[in-house]
Each structure stands twice: as C-alpha cells, then as structure tokens.
Coordinates of C-alpha atoms in Angstrom, one line a residue:
Chain O
M9 CA -26.9 210.5 10.2
V10 CA -25.8 213.1 13.0
A11 CA -24.6 215.2 9.8
S12 CA -27.8 215.1 7.7
L13 CA -30.3 216.1 11.0
A14 CA -27.8 219.6 10.8
C15 CA -27.9 220.6 7.8
G16 CA -32.2 220.2 8.0
T17 CA -32.3 222.5 10.6
S18 CA -32.2 225.9 9.5
P19 CA -31.5 227.7 13.6
A20 CA -28.4 225.9 14.0
L21 CA -26.7 227.6 10.9
A22 CA -28.7 231.1 12.0
A23 CA -26.6 234.2 12.6
A24 CA -26.4 235.9 16.0
P25 CA -29.3 238.7 16.2
S26 CA -28.0 241.7 15.8
A27 CA -30.1 245.4 16.3
T28 CA -29.5 248.4 15.2
V29 CA -30.7 252.0 15.5
S30 CA -30.3 254.9 12.9
A31 CA -30.8 258.6 13.0
D32 CA -32.7 259.7 10.4
Q33 CA -33.7 263.4 10.6
A34 CA -32.5 265.6 13.6
L35 CA -35.5 267.4 16.3
R36 CA -35.8 270.7 14.6
F37 CA -37.2 273.3 16.9
G38 CA -37.0 276.2 14.0
S39 CA -35.5 279.2 14.8
F40 CA -37.4 282.2 17.9
F41 CA -36.5 284.5 19.5
T42 CA -36.4 284.3 22.9
D43 CA -36.3 287.8 25.3
T44 CA -34.5 286.2 28.3
S45 CA -36.1 283.1 28.3
G46 CA -39.1 280.9 26.6
T47 CA -39.6 276.9 26.1
R48 CA -40.8 275.7 22.5
T49 CA -42.2 272.2 22.0
V50 CA -42.0 270.0 19.3
S51 CA -44.6 266.8 19.7
A52 CA -43.3 263.2 17.8
T53 CA -46.6 264.0 15.8
G54 CA -45.4 267.6 15.0
S55 CA -47.3 270.3 16.2
V56 CA -45.3 273.4 17.5
T57 CA -46.0 275.4 20.5
G58 CA -44.6 277.5 22.4
S59 CA -44.4 279.7 25.9
A60 CA -42.1 283.6 24.8
I61 CA -41.1 282.7 22.4
V62 CA -41.1 284.8 18.8
P63 CA -41.0 282.3 15.6
L64 CA -38.8 283.7 13.0
T65 CA -38.9 282.4 9.4
G66 CA -36.2 279.6 9.2
T67 CA -36.0 276.0 9.0
A68 CA -39.7 274.2 9.3
P69 CA -40.0 272.9 13.0
G70 CA -40.3 268.7 13.0
P71 CA -40.0 266.2 14.8
A72 CA -36.8 263.7 14.9
Q73 CA -36.8 260.5 13.3
F74 CA -34.9 257.0 14.0
T75 CA -35.6 253.4 12.4
F76 CA -34.7 250.3 14.5
T77 CA -34.4 247.4 13.2
Y78 CA -33.8 244.1 14.2
D79 CA -32.1 240.9 12.3
R80 CA -33.0 237.8 14.6
G81 CA -30.8 236.6 12.4
N82 CA -32.6 233.5 10.7
N83 CA -35.4 233.1 8.2
A84 CA -38.4 230.8 9.9
N85 CA -41.5 232.3 8.8
T86 CA -42.8 232.4 12.4
N87 CA -44.8 236.0 13.7
Y88 CA -43.1 237.5 16.1
S89 CA -43.4 240.5 18.5
L90 CA -40.3 242.0 20.3
L91 CA -40.1 243.3 23.8
I92 CA -37.5 246.3 23.6
A93 CA -36.2 249.9 26.3
V94 CA -35.9 253.2 24.8
L95 CA -33.8 255.3 26.9
V96 CA -32.4 258.6 26.5
P97 CA -29.3 258.9 28.6
G98 CA -29.8 261.9 30.6
A99 CA -30.9 266.0 29.4
A100 CA -29.8 266.9 26.7
S101 CA -28.5 270.9 26.8
Q102 CA -26.2 273.3 25.2
I103 CA -24.3 276.2 26.9
S104 CA -23.8 278.4 23.2
G105 CA -21.8 282.3 24.1
G106 CA -25.0 283.8 26.6
V107 CA -27.8 281.1 25.0
T108 CA -28.4 277.8 26.6
G109 CA -31.2 275.3 25.7
T110 CA -32.0 272.1 27.9
I111 CA -34.2 269.4 26.6
A112 CA -35.2 267.9 29.6
S113 CA -38.1 266.0 28.2
F114 CA -38.9 264.3 25.4
D115 CA -42.2 262.3 24.0
T116 CA -42.8 259.7 20.8
D117 CA -44.4 258.6 18.8
L118 CA -43.7 254.3 20.4
P119 CA -47.1 252.3 20.7
G120 CA -47.6 252.7 24.7
V121 CA -44.9 255.5 25.2
S122 CA -45.9 258.8 25.3
A123 CA -43.1 260.5 27.6
L124 CA -39.7 259.6 27.2
V125 CA -38.1 261.1 30.3
P126 CA -34.2 261.3 30.6
G127 CA -32.6 257.9 32.2
Q128 CA -35.6 256.0 32.7
T129 CA -36.2 253.1 30.4
A130 CA -39.2 252.5 28.8
Q131 CA -40.3 249.6 27.7
V132 CA -42.5 249.7 24.5
T133 CA -43.7 245.8 22.3
L134 CA -42.8 245.9 18.7
T135 CA -45.9 243.9 16.9
G136 CA -46.4 242.9 13.7
C137 CA -42.8 241.1 13.8
Q138 CA -42.8 238.6 10.8
R139 CA -39.6 237.7 8.2
R140 CA -35.8 237.9 9.5
I141 CA -36.0 241.8 9.1
C142 CA -37.8 244.1 12.0
S143 CA -38.3 247.5 10.8
R144 CA -40.0 250.4 13.1
T145 CA -39.9 253.9 11.9
F146 CA -40.7 256.2 15.1
R147 CA -40.6 259.4 16.3
V148 CA -39.5 261.9 19.3
G149 CA -39.9 265.7 20.1
G150 CA -39.3 267.7 22.7
T151 CA -39.7 270.5 24.6
L152 CA -36.8 273.0 24.0
Q153 CA -36.2 275.1 27.1
V154 CA -33.6 278.6 26.3
A155 CA -32.4 280.8 28.3
R156 CA -31.3 283.5 27.1
T157 CA -28.4 286.3 28.4
S158 CA -27.3 288.1 25.2
G159 CA -26.6 287.3 22.2
G160 CA -28.0 284.4 19.7
A161 CA -27.7 280.9 18.7
E162 CA -27.6 277.8 16.3
L163 CA -27.4 275.1 18.9
A164 CA -26.8 271.6 18.0
I165 CA -27.4 269.4 21.0
P166 CA -26.9 265.9 20.1
V167 CA -29.6 263.6 22.1
P168 CA -28.8 259.5 22.2
I169 CA -31.3 256.7 22.5
V170 CA -30.2 253.8 23.6
V171 CA -32.8 250.3 22.3
T172 CA -31.9 247.6 23.8
V173 CA -33.6 244.4 22.9
L174 CA -35.9 242.3 26.2
A175 CA -37.1 239.9 24.5
E176 CA -38.1 238.0 21.0
L177 CA -42.1 237.1 21.9
Chain M
M2 CA -33.0 206.6 15.2
R3 CA -32.6 207.2 19.5
A4 CA -29.8 209.6 18.1
R5 CA -32.2 211.5 15.5
H6 CA -34.7 211.8 18.7
L7 CA -32.1 213.4 20.9
L8 CA -31.1 216.0 18.1
A9 CA -34.3 217.0 17.1
A10 CA -34.8 218.1 20.7
A11 CA -31.5 219.6 21.0
A12 CA -32.7 221.6 18.5
L13 CA -36.0 223.1 19.8
I14 CA -35.3 223.8 23.1
G15 CA -31.9 225.3 21.8
S16 CA -34.9 227.9 19.6
P17 CA -35.0 230.5 22.7
A18 CA -31.7 231.0 22.4
L19 CA -31.6 232.8 19.5
A20 CA -34.3 235.4 21.0
A21 CA -31.8 237.9 21.7
T22 CA -32.3 239.5 25.4
G23 CA -29.6 242.1 25.7
Q24 CA -29.2 243.4 23.0
T25 CA -28.3 246.5 22.5
A26 CA -27.8 249.4 19.2
T27 CA -27.6 253.3 20.1
A28 CA -28.2 256.0 17.4
L29 CA -27.4 260.0 18.5
G30 CA -29.8 261.7 17.0
Q31 CA -29.4 266.1 17.1
A32 CA -31.7 268.6 17.9
Q33 CA -31.6 272.1 16.5
A34 CA -32.9 275.6 17.0
M35 CA -31.4 278.9 16.3
I36 CA -32.0 281.5 18.8
I37 CA -32.0 284.7 17.5
S38 CA -30.5 287.2 19.2
P39 CA -32.9 290.0 19.7
I40 CA -33.2 293.2 17.3
I41 CA -33.4 296.4 19.2
A42 CA -32.8 300.6 17.3
V43 CA -30.8 302.9 18.2
S44 CA -31.8 307.0 18.5
L45 CA -28.2 307.8 16.8
N46 CA -30.0 312.1 16.5
D47 CA -32.9 313.8 17.0
L48 CA -35.5 314.5 13.9
D49 CA -33.9 318.4 13.8
F50 CA -36.2 321.4 11.5
G51 CA -33.5 323.7 12.7
S52 CA -33.8 327.3 13.7
L53 CA -36.7 329.3 12.0
T54 CA -38.9 332.6 11.8
S55 CA -42.4 332.3 11.2
S56 CA -44.5 335.1 9.5
R57 CA -47.2 336.8 10.9
F58 CA -49.6 336.6 8.3
A59 CA -49.0 333.6 6.7
S60 CA -48.7 329.7 8.1
G61 CA -45.3 327.5 6.1
S62 CA -43.5 324.6 6.4
V63 CA -40.8 322.6 7.3
T64 CA -39.7 320.1 5.8
V65 CA -36.5 318.2 6.1
G66 CA -35.7 315.3 4.1
S67 CA -34.9 311.6 5.6
E68 CA -32.1 311.9 3.7
G69 CA -31.4 315.0 4.5
G70 CA -31.5 319.2 3.5
A71 CA -34.5 321.4 4.5
T72 CA -37.0 323.1 2.3
Y73 CA -38.9 325.8 3.3
A74 CA -42.8 327.0 2.0
G75 CA -45.0 329.1 2.9
G76 CA -44.4 332.4 5.8
T77 CA -41.4 330.3 6.9
S78 CA -37.9 330.8 6.6
P79 CA -34.5 329.8 8.5
A80 CA -33.2 331.7 11.1
C81 CA -29.2 331.0 10.3
A82 CA -26.9 333.5 9.2
G83 CA -26.3 333.0 5.4
G84 CA -29.8 332.5 4.6
G85 CA -29.6 328.7 4.4
A86 CA -30.6 325.6 6.2
C87 CA -29.3 325.5 9.7
A88 CA -26.4 323.6 10.5
G89 CA -28.4 321.7 13.1
V90 CA -30.8 320.6 10.7
A91 CA -30.5 316.4 10.4
P92 CA -33.1 313.7 10.0
A93 CA -33.5 311.3 12.8
R94 CA -30.8 308.5 12.5
F95 CA -31.5 305.3 14.4
L96 CA -28.5 302.1 14.0
V97 CA -30.6 298.8 14.3
S98 CA -28.7 296.2 15.8
G99 CA -29.8 292.4 15.2
E100 CA -29.4 289.3 13.1
P101 CA -27.3 289.1 10.4
G102 CA -29.3 288.7 7.3
R103 CA -32.2 288.8 7.9
S104 CA -35.4 291.2 7.6
Y105 CA -37.3 293.0 9.7
T106 CA -39.6 295.6 9.8
V107 CA -39.9 299.4 11.1
N108 CA -43.1 301.0 12.2
A109 CA -43.6 304.4 12.3
P110 CA -46.0 307.3 13.3
S111 CA -47.3 308.6 10.0
A112 CA -48.0 312.1 12.1
I113 CA -47.1 313.5 15.5
S114 CA -46.9 316.5 17.9
A115 CA -45.2 318.7 19.3
S116 CA -45.2 320.6 22.1
G117 CA -43.7 323.9 22.9
T118 CA -41.9 326.1 25.4
L119 CA -42.3 329.8 24.7
V120 CA -39.5 331.6 25.4
S121 CA -41.1 334.1 27.7
G122 CA -42.3 331.1 29.3
G123 CA -45.7 328.7 29.8
S124 CA -46.9 326.4 27.3
A125 CA -47.4 327.3 23.1
P126 CA -49.8 325.2 21.3
S127 CA -49.0 322.2 20.2
L128 CA -47.5 321.8 16.0
A129 CA -48.0 319.2 13.9
I130 CA -45.3 317.3 12.4
D131 CA -46.2 315.1 9.3
A132 CA -45.7 313.4 6.7
L133 CA -42.8 311.7 8.9
E134 CA -41.1 309.1 6.0
V135 CA -38.8 306.4 6.9
H136 CA -35.8 305.8 5.0
L137 CA -33.4 302.2 5.6
A138 CA -29.7 302.2 4.2
S139 CA -31.0 298.2 3.5
H140 CA -33.0 300.1 0.6
A141 CA -31.3 302.9 -1.1
G142 CA -33.3 305.0 -3.3
S143 CA -36.9 303.8 -1.8
V144 CA -39.2 303.9 0.9
T145 CA -40.6 300.7 2.3
S146 CA -40.9 299.5 6.0
I147 CA -39.2 296.1 5.6
G148 CA -35.2 295.9 5.6
E149 CA -32.9 293.0 6.0
L150 CA -28.8 293.8 8.3
D151 CA -26.2 293.3 6.4
E152 CA -23.1 291.0 7.7
K153 CA -22.8 292.6 11.2
G154 CA -26.8 292.5 11.7
E155 CA -27.0 296.7 11.8
D156 CA -29.4 298.5 9.2
R157 CA -29.8 302.1 9.5
I158 CA -33.1 304.2 9.4
S159 CA -33.5 307.1 8.7
V160 CA -36.3 309.7 9.1
G161 CA -37.9 313.1 8.1
G162 CA -40.6 315.0 8.0
R163 CA -42.9 318.4 8.1
L164 CA -43.1 321.1 10.5
N165 CA -46.4 323.1 10.0
V166 CA -46.1 326.6 11.6
P167 CA -49.3 328.3 11.8
A168 CA -49.3 332.0 10.9
G169 CA -48.2 334.4 14.0
T170 CA -46.7 331.5 16.0
A171 CA -45.0 332.9 18.9
P172 CA -40.9 332.5 19.4
A173 CA -41.2 329.2 21.3
H174 CA -38.9 325.5 22.3
Y175 CA -41.0 323.2 20.0
R176 CA -40.2 318.5 20.5
A177 CA -41.5 315.7 20.3
T178 CA -41.4 311.9 21.0
L179 CA -40.7 309.9 17.8
T180 CA -41.1 306.9 18.7
I181 CA -40.4 303.5 16.2
M182 CA -40.8 300.3 16.5
V183 CA -39.1 297.3 14.8
T184 CA -38.6 293.5 15.3
Y185 CA -37.8 290.7 12.7
S186 CA -40.0 290.0 9.7

C-alpha cells in the first residue's frame, strides 16, 4: 500500500529544481573616438546615444543578451510564476593603456525593472511559466564612460550577472 | 486505509519544498568597445615655391607638383644657379597618425592667399595660390581625399599648388598658411 502510493505521486520523485543563466551576446558599444572623455549608451532596446564621442565604423552597437532557464524538477502541468533577483555584482571597468572604460549603470528589458544598479538586486516576477522548463531571454544595456589620456584600446569588460530564484509562485 | 490518507497528506504538504528558492545561477557576460586613438596630421615641411623672378610685362606662375618638381610658366623663372628648379622647392608634406587600418578623409582648401613683405620693407600685394593638389601615399598614383592608415597607423600627405605671379611683382617674401584637416571616415 505504501509502495503504490509513492509511485503514483510524481512530486515525490521530482528532481531538484535548478536554474541557469547563459550569456548569449555581449554588450557591444561599437567603435568610437573620444578626445579625453566621453560616454556612449546602448539601451536594452538597442537605442544608441553618445556624449563627447565620434562614432566610427566597426561592430554595430547592441545590448547584451542573457537567457535564464529554470527547471522546476517535475512535469506538473500547472501555471506558475517565478520571483527572481537579478544582480550585477559591481561596476564593470577596465584599464587598457591610456584608456579607462567604466560601466556604472545598466538597464534591462526584464519586466518591471528599468535600471540595474551594480551591487543592488532587482526583483523580477516572471509570469506565464507552465512547463517544467521555464526560460526567459532578456537584454541588458549600459552606459560606458571612457576616459582617455593616450592612444586607443579594445575593451572587453566582464559583466557578471547573478540570478537567484526567490520563490516559485 | 488510514495509512493511505496519511501519505497523501504528506505529499500535499511537501509540494512547496519543490519551489527552488535560493537557486542561484551566474553568467559571465562581456561588454565590448573599440576606442579609437585620435588621428593627427603633423607638418613635415612647407609647400615651398623657392626663389623666382617675375617679368615686368608678363604674368606667370610656378607650379609645384604634389609629388615634387616645379614648372614655370609665363613671366616667371627660377632664380637659382643653373636655371633649374631651386633646391628648396618642394610640396608640403604631412605625416598622418592614427588607428592602423582605418580609412580617413583629408580636407584641404583649393586655393589660399599668400601675404608678402617687400624686400624694401612694407607689405606687398598678396599672391594667389590655387590648384592645390593633395596626394596620399596610401593611394599612390591617384588623387583622392580618402586615405588609409597602414599597419603602423601612418600615412603621408603631400600637397602641391600653383603660385600666380602678376607682371611687375616687386621683390618680396611671401608666406601663406595651408591648413588641412584629417578625420576618420
């Protein structure tokens, strides 16, 4: 009697839930010239603006793209939402020769979040999850501040993203 | 039967534990940017028409080619020993430095004016310099305003032109400012 009940209740056999994030595409600020300092903003929606820079031909600017995937660990066919916390741990910066690049602020197209401030978590509710695997692709833009004392540089600044599942709703 | 009810209740109570609270995932993205070093042009030498004589009765001109050499027309002739072009005659030369492999555009005037100082003192009427011709080392053999920096990030620009000398021009020293502008394409 006990054995038959255990087999008939699938949650008891469910795998442990898991979450992953993949970096699909880099945040691309493109090529530009600045005399001593300038900024270029590439938004999560892809709009590009700049201050005290001269855009030049090269890689087209565009937002970063990440994909968050949640495996709830069972095949229960019920709608659910996820409450997640998204964090960019700190300001992203790089010094290369006479060029310093810093990304002090990010934005995203995740629902309900306009800005990702380094060091501060942003809570996001992902609705409409139904299947075992719930996946969301989101974009991240940012403002690159450049200070230049000499020469040029090819910047490749690491941008870590940490996503924590706070609750399955 | 009693045991079945107990197990079912346990399963229901246990389901919230399947919510993955605390599950953390990290991805290392990247931000990329190419900051281009500035493009600059430095003068290596001036456009020099050398010393010449002018006729009292016929206008003339001296033309310095962008790749060197001088030709005299009308009432002008070189004022150098042997009757050839003077040693100092040369086109203006500039060294352009910037990002290797990048193309750039050079803008130069088509004509400028040289102001003069009479040998005897005082100012002389200005002389026109026209037909300014820009030659880029990266495009040898053709006249174009678009150049390309080599693997060292360099290119060379030379500028020639024609100095127009009216008849009866008094002995004087003439000087003009030739400004070029280079920008990345």
